[in-house]
Short mmCIF file of C-alpha atoms and ligand atoms in Angstrom, two decimals:
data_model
loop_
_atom_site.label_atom_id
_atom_site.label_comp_id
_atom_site.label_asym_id
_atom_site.label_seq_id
_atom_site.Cartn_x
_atom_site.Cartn_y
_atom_site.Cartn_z
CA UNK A 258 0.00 0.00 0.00
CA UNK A 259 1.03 3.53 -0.89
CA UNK A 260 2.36 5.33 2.07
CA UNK A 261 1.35 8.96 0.53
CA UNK A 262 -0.55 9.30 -2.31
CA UNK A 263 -1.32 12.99 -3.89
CA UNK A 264 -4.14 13.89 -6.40
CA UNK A 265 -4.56 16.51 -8.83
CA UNK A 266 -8.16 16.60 -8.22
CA UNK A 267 -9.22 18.05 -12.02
CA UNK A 268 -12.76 18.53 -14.37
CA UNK A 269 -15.19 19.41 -12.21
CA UNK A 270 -15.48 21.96 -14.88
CA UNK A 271 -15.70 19.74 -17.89
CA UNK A 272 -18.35 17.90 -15.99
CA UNK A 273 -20.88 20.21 -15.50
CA UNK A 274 -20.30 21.06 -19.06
CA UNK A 275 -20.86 17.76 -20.72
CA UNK A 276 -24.00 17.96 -18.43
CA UNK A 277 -24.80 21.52 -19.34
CA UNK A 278 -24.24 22.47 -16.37
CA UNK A 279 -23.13 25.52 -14.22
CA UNK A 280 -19.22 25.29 -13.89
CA UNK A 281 -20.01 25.46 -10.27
CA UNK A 282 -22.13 22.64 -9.77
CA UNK A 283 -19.06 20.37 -10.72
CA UNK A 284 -17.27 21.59 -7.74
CA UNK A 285 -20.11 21.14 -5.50
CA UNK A 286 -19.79 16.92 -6.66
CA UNK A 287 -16.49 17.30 -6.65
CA UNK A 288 -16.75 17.89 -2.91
CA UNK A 289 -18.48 14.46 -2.79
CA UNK A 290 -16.03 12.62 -4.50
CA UNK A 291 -13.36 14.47 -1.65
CA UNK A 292 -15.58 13.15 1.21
CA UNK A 293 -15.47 9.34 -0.55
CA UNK A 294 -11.99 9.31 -1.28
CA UNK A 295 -10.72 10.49 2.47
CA UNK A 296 -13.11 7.44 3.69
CA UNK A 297 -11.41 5.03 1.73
CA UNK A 298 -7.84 6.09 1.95
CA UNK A 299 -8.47 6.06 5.95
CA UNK A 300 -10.27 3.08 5.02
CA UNK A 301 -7.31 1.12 3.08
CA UNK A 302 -4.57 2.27 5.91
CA UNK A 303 -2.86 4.97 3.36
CA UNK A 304 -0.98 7.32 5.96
CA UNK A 305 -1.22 10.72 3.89
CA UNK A 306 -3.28 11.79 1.97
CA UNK A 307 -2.97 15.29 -0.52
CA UNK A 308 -5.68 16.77 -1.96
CA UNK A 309 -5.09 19.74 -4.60
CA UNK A 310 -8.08 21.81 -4.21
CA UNK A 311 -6.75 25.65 -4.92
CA UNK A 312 -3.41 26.48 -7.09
CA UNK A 313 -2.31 29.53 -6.91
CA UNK A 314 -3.04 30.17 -10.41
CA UNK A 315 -6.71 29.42 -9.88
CA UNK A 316 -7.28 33.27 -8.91
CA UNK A 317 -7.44 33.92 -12.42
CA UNK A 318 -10.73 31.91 -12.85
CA UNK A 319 -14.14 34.70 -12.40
CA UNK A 320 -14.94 36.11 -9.43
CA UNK A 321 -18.39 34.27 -8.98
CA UNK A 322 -16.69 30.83 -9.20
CA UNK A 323 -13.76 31.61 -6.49
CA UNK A 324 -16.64 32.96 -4.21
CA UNK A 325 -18.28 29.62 -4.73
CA UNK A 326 -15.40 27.67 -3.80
CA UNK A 327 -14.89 29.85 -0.92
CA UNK A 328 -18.34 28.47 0.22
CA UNK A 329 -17.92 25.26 -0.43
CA UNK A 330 -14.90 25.39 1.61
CA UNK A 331 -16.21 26.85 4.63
CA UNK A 332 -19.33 24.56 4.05
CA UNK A 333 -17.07 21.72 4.34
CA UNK A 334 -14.70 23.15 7.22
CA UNK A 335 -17.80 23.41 9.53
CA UNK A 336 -19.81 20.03 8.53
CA UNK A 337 -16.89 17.85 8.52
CA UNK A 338 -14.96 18.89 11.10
CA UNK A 339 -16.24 16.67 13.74
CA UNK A 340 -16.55 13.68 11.20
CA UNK A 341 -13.24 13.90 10.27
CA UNK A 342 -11.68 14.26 14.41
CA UNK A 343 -13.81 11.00 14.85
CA UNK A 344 -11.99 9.10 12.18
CA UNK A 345 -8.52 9.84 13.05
CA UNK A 346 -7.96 12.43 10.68
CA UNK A 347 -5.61 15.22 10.83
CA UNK A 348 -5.77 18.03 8.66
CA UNK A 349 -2.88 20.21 7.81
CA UNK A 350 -3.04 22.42 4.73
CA UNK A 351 -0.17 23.22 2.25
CA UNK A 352 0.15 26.66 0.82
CA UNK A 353 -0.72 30.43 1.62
CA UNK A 354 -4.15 31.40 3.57
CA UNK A 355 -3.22 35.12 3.91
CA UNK A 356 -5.01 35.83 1.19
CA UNK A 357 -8.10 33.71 2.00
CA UNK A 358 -10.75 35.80 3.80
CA UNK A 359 -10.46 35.91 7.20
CA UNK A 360 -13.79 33.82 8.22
CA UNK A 361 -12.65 31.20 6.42
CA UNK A 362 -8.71 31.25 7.56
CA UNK A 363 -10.48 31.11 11.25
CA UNK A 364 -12.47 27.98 10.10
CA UNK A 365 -9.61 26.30 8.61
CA UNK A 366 -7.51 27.18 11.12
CA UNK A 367 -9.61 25.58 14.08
CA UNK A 368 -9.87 22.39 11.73
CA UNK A 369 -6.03 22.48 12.08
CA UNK A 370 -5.88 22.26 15.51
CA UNK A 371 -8.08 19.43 16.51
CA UNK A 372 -6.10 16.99 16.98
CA UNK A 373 -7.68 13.49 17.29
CA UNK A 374 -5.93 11.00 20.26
CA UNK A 375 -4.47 8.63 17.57
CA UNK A 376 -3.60 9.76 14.07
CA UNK A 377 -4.72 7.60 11.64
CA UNK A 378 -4.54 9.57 8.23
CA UNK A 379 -2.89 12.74 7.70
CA UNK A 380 -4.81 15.02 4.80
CA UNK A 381 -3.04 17.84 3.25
CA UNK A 382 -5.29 20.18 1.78
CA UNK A 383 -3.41 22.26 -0.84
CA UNK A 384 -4.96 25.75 -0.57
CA UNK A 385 -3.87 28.94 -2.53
CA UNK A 386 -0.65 25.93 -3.43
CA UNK A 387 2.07 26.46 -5.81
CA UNK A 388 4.91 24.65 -6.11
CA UNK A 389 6.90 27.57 -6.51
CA UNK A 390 5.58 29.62 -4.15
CA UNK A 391 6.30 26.92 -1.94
CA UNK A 392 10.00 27.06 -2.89
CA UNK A 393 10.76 30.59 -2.50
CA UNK A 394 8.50 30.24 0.78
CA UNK A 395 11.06 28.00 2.05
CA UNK A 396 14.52 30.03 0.84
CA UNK A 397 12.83 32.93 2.36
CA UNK A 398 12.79 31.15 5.87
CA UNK A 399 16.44 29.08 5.13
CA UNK A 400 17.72 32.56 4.70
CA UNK A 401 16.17 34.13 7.65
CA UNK A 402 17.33 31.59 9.62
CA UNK A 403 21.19 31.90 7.92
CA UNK A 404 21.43 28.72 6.40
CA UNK A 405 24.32 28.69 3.93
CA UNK A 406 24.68 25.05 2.77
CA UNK A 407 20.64 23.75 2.51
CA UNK A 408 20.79 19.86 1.59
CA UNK A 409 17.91 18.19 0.39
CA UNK A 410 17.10 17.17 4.06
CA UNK A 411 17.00 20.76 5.05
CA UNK A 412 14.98 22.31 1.99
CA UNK A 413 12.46 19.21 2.63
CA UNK A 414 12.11 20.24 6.01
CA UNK A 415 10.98 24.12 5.01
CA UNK A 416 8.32 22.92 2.74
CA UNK A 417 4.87 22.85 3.58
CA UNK A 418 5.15 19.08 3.86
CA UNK A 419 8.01 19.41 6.45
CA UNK A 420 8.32 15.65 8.29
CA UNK A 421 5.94 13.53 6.13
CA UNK A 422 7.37 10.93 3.08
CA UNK A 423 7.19 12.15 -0.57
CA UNK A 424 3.89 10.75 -2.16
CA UNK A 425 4.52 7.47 -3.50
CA UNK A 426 1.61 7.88 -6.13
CA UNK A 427 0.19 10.97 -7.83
CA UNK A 428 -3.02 10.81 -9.13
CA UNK A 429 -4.69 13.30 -11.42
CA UNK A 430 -8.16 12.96 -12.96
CA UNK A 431 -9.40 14.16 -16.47
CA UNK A 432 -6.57 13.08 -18.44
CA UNK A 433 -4.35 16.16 -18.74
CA UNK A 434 -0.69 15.30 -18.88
CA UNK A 435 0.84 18.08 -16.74
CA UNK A 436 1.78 18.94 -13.22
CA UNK A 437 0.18 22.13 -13.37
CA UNK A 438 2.76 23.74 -10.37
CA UNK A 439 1.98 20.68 -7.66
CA UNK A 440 4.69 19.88 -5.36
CA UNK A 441 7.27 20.21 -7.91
CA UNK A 442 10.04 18.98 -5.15
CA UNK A 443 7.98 16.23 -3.59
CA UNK A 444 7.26 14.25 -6.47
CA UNK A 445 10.46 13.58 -8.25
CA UNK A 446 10.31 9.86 -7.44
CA UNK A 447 6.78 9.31 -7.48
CA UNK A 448 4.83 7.05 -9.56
CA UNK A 449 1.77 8.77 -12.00
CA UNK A 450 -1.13 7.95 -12.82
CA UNK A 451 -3.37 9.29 -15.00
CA UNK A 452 -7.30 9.02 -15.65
CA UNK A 453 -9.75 10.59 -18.00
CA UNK A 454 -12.39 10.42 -15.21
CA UNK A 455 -13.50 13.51 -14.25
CA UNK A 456 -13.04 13.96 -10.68
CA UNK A 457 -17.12 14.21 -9.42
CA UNK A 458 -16.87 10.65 -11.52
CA UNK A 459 -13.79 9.53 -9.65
CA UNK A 460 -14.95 6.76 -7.70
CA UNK A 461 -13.87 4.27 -5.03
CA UNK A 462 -12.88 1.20 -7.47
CA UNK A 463 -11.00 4.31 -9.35
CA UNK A 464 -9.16 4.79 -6.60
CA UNK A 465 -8.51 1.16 -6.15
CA UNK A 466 -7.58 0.45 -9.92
CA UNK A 467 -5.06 3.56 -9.13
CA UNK A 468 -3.45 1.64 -6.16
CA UNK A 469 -3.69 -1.59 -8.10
CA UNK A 470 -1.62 -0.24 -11.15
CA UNK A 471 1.00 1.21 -8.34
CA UNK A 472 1.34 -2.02 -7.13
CA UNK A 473 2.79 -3.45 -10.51
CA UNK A 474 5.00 -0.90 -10.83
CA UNK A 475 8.70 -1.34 -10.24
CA UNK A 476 10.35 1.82 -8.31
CA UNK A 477 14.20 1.96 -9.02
CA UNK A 478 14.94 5.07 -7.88
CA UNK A 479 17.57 5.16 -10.42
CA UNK A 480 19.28 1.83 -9.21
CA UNK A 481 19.07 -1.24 -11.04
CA UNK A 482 15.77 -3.85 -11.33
CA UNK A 483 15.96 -5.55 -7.66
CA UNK A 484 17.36 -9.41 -8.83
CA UNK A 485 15.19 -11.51 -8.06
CA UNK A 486 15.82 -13.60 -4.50
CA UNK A 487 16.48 -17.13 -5.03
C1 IPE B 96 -10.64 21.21 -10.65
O1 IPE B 96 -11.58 21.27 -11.65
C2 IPE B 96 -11.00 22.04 -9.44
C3 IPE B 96 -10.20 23.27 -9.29
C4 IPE B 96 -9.17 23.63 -10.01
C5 IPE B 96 -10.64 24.17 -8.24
P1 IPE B 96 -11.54 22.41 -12.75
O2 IPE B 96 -12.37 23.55 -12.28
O3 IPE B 96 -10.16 22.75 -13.11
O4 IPE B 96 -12.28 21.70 -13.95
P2 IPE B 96 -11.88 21.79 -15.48
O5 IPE B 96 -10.46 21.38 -15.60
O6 IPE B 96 -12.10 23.20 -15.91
O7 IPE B 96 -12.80 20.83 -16.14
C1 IPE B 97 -4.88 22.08 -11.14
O1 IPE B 97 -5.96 22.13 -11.99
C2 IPE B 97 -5.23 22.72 -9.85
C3 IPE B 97 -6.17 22.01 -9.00
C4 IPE B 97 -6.66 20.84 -9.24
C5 IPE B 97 -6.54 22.72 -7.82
P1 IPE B 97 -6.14 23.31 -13.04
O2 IPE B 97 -7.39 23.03 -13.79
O3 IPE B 97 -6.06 24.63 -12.37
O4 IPE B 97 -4.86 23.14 -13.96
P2 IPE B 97 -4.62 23.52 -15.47
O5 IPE B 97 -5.01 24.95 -15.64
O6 IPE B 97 -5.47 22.61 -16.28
O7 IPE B 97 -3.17 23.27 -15.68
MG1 MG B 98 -8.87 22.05 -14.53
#
């Protein structure tokens, strides 16, 4: 089983679409398909899970459809929260709230905060993420702090993700080949995987089938095939 597994949650868009549908409507079943998917990672033992729900290039989408993902996060913030503590979930997010409205930052942040006795799955909700902003996040704070000679250990520990694995598996939904800015660093050993599901389609055998094809993969991390023991 994958460890940490991060998903490019993409097409909520596209979905409405093919339904003639509002744009918006797609996110609000796209926040279904979140509430499945955190059941059954917890569910199959997976330790982290990362969600990307906001890039920080998404600010260039209209007004009216940021506002509605604003609610949707709230919405979810206050109706999950005790759902999630009950479970064993932790919630961190990864990226920059100062620019989320404060309501919300004081919802999120309260999330944060419960802490439930035992952990059981860690969820990283990437919020107002960029890879690069992430990066220059963490230089900022290496400099600050006078570090001349970062290693990889060190720059891993500034990032948002500071202590936890890299993902083992990325997943991203709607069949677009790109990376679109998601923890650039993290992922340089992961294994993709790429479906032309849309993600309010994305379902719980998806998931599985995901896992599944991880399973067969060989990870050489630039060594040789493992030989075989006899
Ligand atoms: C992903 O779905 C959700 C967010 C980026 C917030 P999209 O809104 O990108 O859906 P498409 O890609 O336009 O179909
Ligand atoms: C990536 O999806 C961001 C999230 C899923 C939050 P986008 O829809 O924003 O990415 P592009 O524009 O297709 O690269
Ligand atoms: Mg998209």
């Amino acid at each position: 089983m994958p460890s940490h597994v991060a998903i490019i949650m993409d097409g909520n868009g596209r979905w409405a679409e093919q339904k003639s549908l509002p744009r918006i409507l797609g996110h609000k079943y796209g926040v279904e398909t979140v509430k499945r998917i955190i059941r059954v990672a917890n569910k199959l033992g997976i330790k982290i899970l990362t969600l990307y729900a906001f890039s920080t290039e998404n600010w260039k989408r209209p007004y009216n459809e940021i506002n509605y993902l604003f609610l949707l996060l709230s919405h979810f913030m206050k109706k999950e929260i005790y759902e999630l503590h009950n479970s064993g979930i932790r919630l961190r997010i990864l990226g920059d709230l100062s620019k989320f409205p404060v309501s919300i930052r004081r919802e999120i942040n309260k999330v944060c905060s419960i802490i439930p006795k035992k952990v059981k799955l860690e969820l990283n909700m990437a919020l107002n993420y960029g890879s690069r902003q992430e990066l220059i996040h963490a230089f900022k704070k290496m400099f600050k702090r006078g570090i001349k000679n970062p290693t990889e250990k060190i720059v891993s520990s500034f990032l948002y993700t500071s202590g936890q694995p890299d993902p083992d598996l990325l997943i991203r939904t709607s069949g677009e080949f790109r990376i679109s800015n998601f923890l650039l660093w993290q992922i340089a050993y992961s294994e993709i995987y790429i479906t032309r599901k849309f993600w309010p389609d994305f379902t719980e055998q998806d998931f599985k089938k995901a896992i599944l094809e991880y399973q067969k993969r060989e990870r050489r991390f630039g060594g040789l095939k493992p030989k075989k023991i006899k």
